[in-house]
Short mmCIF file of C-alpha atoms in Angstrom, two decimals:
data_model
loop_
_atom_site.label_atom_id
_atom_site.label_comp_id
_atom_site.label_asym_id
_atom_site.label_seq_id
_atom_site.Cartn_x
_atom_site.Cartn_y
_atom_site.Cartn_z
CA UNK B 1 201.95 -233.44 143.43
CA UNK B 2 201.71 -229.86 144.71
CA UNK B 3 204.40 -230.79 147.18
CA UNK B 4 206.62 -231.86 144.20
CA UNK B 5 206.10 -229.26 141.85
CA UNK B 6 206.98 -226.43 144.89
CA UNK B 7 210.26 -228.61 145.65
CA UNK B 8 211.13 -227.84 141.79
CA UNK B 9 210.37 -224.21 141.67
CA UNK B 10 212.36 -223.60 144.58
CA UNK B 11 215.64 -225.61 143.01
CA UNK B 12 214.92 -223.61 139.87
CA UNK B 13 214.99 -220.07 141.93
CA UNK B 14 217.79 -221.08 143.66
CA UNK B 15 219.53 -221.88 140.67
CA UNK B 16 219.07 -218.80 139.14
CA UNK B 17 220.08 -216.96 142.24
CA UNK B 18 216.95 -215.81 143.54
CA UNK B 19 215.31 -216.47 146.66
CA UNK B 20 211.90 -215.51 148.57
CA UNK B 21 213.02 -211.91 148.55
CA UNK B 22 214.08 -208.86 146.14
CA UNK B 23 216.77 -208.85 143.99
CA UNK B 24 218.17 -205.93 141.82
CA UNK B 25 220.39 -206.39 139.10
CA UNK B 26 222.11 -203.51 137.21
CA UNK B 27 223.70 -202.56 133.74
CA UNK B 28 225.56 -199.41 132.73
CA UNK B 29 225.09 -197.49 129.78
CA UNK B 30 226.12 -199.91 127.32
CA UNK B 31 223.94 -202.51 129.29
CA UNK B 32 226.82 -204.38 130.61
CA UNK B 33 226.37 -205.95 134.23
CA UNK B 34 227.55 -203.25 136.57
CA UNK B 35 226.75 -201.93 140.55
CA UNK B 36 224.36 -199.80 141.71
CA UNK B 37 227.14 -196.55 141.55
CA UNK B 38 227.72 -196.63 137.81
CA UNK B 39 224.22 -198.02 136.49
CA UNK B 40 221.78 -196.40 134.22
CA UNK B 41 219.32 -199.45 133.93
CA UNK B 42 218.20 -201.63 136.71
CA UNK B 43 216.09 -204.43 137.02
CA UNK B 44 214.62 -205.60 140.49
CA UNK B 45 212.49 -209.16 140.68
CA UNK B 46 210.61 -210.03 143.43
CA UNK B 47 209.65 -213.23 144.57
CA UNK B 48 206.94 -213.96 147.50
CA UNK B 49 205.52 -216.76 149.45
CA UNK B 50 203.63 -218.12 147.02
CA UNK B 51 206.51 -217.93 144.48
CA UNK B 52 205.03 -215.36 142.33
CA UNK B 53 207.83 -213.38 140.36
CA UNK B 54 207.29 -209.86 139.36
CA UNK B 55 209.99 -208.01 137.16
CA UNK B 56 210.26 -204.06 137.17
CA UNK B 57 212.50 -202.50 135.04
CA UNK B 58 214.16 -198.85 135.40
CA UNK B 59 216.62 -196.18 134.28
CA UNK B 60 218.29 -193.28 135.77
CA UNK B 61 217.19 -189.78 134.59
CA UNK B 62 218.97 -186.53 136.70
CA UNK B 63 220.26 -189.24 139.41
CA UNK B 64 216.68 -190.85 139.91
CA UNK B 65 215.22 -194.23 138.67
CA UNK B 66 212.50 -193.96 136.60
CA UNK B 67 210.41 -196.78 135.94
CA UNK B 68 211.22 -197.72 132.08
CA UNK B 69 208.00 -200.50 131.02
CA UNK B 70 205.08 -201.87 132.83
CA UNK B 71 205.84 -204.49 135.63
CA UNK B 72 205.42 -208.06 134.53
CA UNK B 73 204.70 -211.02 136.33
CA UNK B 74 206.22 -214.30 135.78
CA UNK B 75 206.04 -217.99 137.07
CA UNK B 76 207.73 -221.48 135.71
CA UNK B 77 204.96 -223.59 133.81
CA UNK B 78 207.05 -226.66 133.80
CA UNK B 79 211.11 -227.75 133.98
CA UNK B 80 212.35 -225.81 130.75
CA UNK B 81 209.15 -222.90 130.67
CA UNK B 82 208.78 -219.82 131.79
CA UNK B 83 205.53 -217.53 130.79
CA UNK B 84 205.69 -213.89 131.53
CA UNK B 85 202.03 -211.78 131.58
CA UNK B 86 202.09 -208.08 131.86
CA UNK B 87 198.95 -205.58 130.50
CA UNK B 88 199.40 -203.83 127.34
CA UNK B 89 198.33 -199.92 127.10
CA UNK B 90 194.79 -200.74 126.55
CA UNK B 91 195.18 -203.17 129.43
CA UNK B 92 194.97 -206.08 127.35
CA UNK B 93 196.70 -209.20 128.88
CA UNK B 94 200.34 -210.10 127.24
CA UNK B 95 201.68 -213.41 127.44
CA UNK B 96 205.44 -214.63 126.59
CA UNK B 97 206.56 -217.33 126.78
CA UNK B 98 210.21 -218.35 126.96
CA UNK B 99 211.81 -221.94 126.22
CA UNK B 100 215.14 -223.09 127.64
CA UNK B 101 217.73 -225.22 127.34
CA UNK B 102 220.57 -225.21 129.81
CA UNK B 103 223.90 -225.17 127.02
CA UNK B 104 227.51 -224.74 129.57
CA UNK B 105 227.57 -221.75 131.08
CA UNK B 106 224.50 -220.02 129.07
CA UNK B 107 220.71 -220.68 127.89
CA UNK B 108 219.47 -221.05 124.64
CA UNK B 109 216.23 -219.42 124.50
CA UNK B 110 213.08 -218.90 122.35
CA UNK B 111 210.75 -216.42 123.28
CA UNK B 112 207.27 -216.89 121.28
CA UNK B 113 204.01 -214.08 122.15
CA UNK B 114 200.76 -215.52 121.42
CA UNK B 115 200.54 -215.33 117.73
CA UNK B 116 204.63 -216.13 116.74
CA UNK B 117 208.20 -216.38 117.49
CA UNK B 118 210.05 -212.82 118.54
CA UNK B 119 213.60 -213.82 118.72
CA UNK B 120 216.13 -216.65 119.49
CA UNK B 121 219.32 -216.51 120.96
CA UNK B 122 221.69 -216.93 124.46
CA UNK B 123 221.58 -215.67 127.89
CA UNK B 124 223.37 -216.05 131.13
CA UNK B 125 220.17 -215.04 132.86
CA UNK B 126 216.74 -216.66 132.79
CA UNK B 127 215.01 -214.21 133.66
CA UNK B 128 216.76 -211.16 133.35
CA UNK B 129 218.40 -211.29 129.79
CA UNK B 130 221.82 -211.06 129.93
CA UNK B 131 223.31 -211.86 126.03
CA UNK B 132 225.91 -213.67 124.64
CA UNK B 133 226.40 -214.38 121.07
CA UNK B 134 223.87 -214.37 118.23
CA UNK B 135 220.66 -213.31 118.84
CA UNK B 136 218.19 -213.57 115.68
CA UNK B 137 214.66 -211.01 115.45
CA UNK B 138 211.58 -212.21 113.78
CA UNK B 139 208.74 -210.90 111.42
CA UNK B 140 205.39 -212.06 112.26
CA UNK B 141 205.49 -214.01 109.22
CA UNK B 142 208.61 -215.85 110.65
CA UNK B 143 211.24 -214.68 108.16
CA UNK B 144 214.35 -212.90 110.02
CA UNK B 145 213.84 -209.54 111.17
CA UNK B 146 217.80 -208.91 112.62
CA UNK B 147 220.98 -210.72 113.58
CA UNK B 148 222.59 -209.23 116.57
CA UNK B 149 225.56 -210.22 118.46
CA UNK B 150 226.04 -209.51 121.83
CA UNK B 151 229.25 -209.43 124.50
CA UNK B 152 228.67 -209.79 127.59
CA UNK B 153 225.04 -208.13 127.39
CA UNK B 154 226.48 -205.58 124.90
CA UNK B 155 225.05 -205.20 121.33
CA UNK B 156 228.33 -204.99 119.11
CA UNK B 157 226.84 -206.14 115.83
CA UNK B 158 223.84 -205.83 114.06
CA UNK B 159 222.31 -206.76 110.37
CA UNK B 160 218.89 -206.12 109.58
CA UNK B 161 216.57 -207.98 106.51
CA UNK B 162 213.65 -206.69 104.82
CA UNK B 163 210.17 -208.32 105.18
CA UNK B 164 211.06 -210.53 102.10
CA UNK B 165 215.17 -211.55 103.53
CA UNK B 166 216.85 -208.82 101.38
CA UNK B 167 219.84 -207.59 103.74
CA UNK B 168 219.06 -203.45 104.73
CA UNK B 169 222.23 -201.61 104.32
CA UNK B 170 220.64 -199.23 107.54
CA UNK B 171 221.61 -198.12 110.52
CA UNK B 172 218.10 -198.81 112.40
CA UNK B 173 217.93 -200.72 115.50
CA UNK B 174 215.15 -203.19 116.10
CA UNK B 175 216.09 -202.92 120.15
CA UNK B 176 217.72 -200.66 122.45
CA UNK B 177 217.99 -200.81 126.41
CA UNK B 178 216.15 -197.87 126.34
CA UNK B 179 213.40 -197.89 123.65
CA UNK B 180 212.06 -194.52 122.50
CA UNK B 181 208.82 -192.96 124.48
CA UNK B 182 205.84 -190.80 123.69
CA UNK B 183 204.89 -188.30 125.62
CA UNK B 184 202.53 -189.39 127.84
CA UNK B 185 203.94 -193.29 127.78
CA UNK B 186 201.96 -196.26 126.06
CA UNK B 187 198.47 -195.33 127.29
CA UNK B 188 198.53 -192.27 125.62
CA UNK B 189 200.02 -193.39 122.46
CA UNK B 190 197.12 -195.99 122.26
CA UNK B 191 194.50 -193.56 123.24
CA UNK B 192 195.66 -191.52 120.29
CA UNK B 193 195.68 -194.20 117.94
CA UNK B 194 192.02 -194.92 118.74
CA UNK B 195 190.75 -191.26 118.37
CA UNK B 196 192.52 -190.73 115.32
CA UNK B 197 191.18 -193.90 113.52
CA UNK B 198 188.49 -193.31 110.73
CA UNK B 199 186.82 -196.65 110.01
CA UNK B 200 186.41 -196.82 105.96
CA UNK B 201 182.71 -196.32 105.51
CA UNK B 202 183.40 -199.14 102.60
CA UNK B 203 184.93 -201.78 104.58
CA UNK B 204 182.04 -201.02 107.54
CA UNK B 205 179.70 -201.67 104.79
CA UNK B 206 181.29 -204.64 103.52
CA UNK B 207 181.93 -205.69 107.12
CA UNK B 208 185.53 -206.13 106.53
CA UNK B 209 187.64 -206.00 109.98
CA UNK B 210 190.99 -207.48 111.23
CA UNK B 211 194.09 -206.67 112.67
CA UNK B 212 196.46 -204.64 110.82
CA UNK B 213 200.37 -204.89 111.89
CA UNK B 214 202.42 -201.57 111.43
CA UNK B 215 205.99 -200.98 111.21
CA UNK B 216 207.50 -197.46 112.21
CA UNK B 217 210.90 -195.64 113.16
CA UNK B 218 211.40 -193.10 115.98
CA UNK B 219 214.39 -191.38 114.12
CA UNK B 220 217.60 -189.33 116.36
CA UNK B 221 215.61 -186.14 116.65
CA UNK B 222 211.98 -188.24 118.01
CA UNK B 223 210.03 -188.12 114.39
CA UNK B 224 207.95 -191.64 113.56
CA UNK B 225 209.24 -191.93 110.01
CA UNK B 226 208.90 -195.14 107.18
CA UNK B 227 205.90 -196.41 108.13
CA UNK B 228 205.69 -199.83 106.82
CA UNK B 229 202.29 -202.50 106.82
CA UNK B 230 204.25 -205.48 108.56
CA UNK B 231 200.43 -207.28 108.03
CA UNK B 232 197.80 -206.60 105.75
CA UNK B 233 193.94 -206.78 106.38
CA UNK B 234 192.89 -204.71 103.59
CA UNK B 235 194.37 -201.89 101.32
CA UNK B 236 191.51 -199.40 102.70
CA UNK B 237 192.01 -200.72 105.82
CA UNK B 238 195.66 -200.45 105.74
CA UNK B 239 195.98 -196.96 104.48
CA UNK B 240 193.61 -195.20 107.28
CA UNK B 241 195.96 -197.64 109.70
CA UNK B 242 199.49 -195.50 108.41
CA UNK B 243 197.48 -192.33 108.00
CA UNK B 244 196.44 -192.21 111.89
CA UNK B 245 199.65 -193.30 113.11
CA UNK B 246 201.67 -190.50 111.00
CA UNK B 247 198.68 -187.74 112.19
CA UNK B 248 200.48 -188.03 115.60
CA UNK B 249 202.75 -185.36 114.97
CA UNK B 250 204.12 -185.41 118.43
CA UNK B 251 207.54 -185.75 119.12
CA UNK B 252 209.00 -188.88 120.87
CA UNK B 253 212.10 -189.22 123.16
CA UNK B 254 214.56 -190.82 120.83
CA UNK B 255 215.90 -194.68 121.98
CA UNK B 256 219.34 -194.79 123.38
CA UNK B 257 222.03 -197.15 122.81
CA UNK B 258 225.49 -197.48 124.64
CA UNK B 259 224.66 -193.40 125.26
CA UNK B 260 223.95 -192.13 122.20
CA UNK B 261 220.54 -191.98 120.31
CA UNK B 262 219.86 -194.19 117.57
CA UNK B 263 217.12 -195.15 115.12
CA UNK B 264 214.31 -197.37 116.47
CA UNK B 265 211.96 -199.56 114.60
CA UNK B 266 209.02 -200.20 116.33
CA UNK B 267 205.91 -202.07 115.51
CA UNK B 268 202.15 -201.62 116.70
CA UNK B 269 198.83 -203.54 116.25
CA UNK B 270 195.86 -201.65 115.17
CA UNK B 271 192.43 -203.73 115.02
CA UNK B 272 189.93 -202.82 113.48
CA UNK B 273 186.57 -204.13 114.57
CA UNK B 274 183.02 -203.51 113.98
CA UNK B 275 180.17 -203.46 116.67
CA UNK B 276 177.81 -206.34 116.07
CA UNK B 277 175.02 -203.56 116.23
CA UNK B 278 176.40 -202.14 113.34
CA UNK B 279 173.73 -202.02 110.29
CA UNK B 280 174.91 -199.85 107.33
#
């Protein structure tokens, strides 16, 4: 069985054109396959004896590649699955998953994280998304967050819906090949978060705790502006959640997009949760 199920892994990295070794691919600014002279993102996987993938991901600042998010690992589950696990800024465990179907010359994909689906759409790469076509965005709740359309990796169109499917006449991008960053990278945004967070004595009385999802934009000049509650736990709850994320008055690094900085909406999970020791 073991014997079988390395025989497939290896036809499925072969397929995809990658073998027990490293392999870098790049994109230009507009995120458009390119060569290593005239890239400004790269990605490098690399695969070892035991077939273990890991995916790094990097950009070019002042000639020099910078890493741009966390490694992740990666490995197929099964013929038409592949689960990617990386650690979050708190160094929680992240799982994606990804389901294909091989469609001509492309994928169509779903990727799902553990609690929903986060967008459908087409790729020429597995691994390594490389677009094509209509890609659709999701809300936790499922309803559509964006329909983009992509050639040949490069974002050309994009309409964004409200929470409850009314079409936003904005010009706010839900991705970007380079997202915007806060000084001192994830950790420190998270660390941040946490020190700023006032649990409501009322809701530690009433032992009221959850996880509270919050919508944000990282405007052209770095600012985190229209702050949104994406998921509710509680009113109280989701008021102190808004009011420490807009007391971090620090400014970001705006997300680029074919070169030029654009609005970014970004969402983060705050949880709130309540020792067990806690007596009020």
């Amino acid at each position: 069985m073991k014997h079988l199920l390395f025989i497939t892994l290896f036809i499925q990295l072969t397929f995809l054109g990658i073998a027990q070794s490293e392999n870098i691919f790049y994109y230009d600014i507009y995120n458009r396959p390119s060569n290593a002279e005239k890239a400004f993102i790269s990605k490098k996987i690399k695969v070892d004896k035991k077939e273990n993938i890991l995916i790094s991901s990097f950009y070019k600042k002042d000639n020099k590649w910078v890493e741009l998010t966390t490694p992740e690992d990666a490995y197929f589950k099964r013929k038409s699955t592949i689960v990617f696990k990386k650690h979050d800024k708190r160094n929680h465990r992240l799982i994606r998953t990804r389901i294909y179907e091989k469609i001509d010359t492309c994928y169509h994909f779903k990727d799902y994280n553990e609690y929903y689906i986060e967008q459908e759409g087409y790729t020429k790469k597995l691994l390594t998304l490389e677009l094509e076509g209509e890609l659709k965005r999701f809300y936790p709740n499922g309803s559509i967050k964006s329909i983009e359309v992509y050639r040949n990796n490069q974002l050309v169109n994009i309409t964004n819906f409200s929470l409850n499917g009314e079409k936003l006449e904005d010009n706010v991008y839900h991705w970007t090949p380079i997202l915007p960053k806060y000084p001192g990278g994830e950790k420190s945004f998270a660390m941040n978060i946490a020190v700023n967070i006032n649990y409501p004595n009322d809701m530690k009385a009433e032992g009221i705790q959850g996880r509270v999802i919050v919508s944000y934009v990282i405007n052209t000049e770095g600012e985190l502006i229209d702050t949104q509650i994406i998921q509710s736990v509680h009113p109280s709850l989701d008021k102190e959640a808004i009011r420490a994320l807009k007391s971090l008055n620090q400014k970001w690094e705006p997300g680029m997009l074919n070169g030029e900085k654009v609005n970014v909406r970004l969402i983060v999970p705050i949880n709130f949760r309540l020792s067990e020791k806690y007596c009020p």
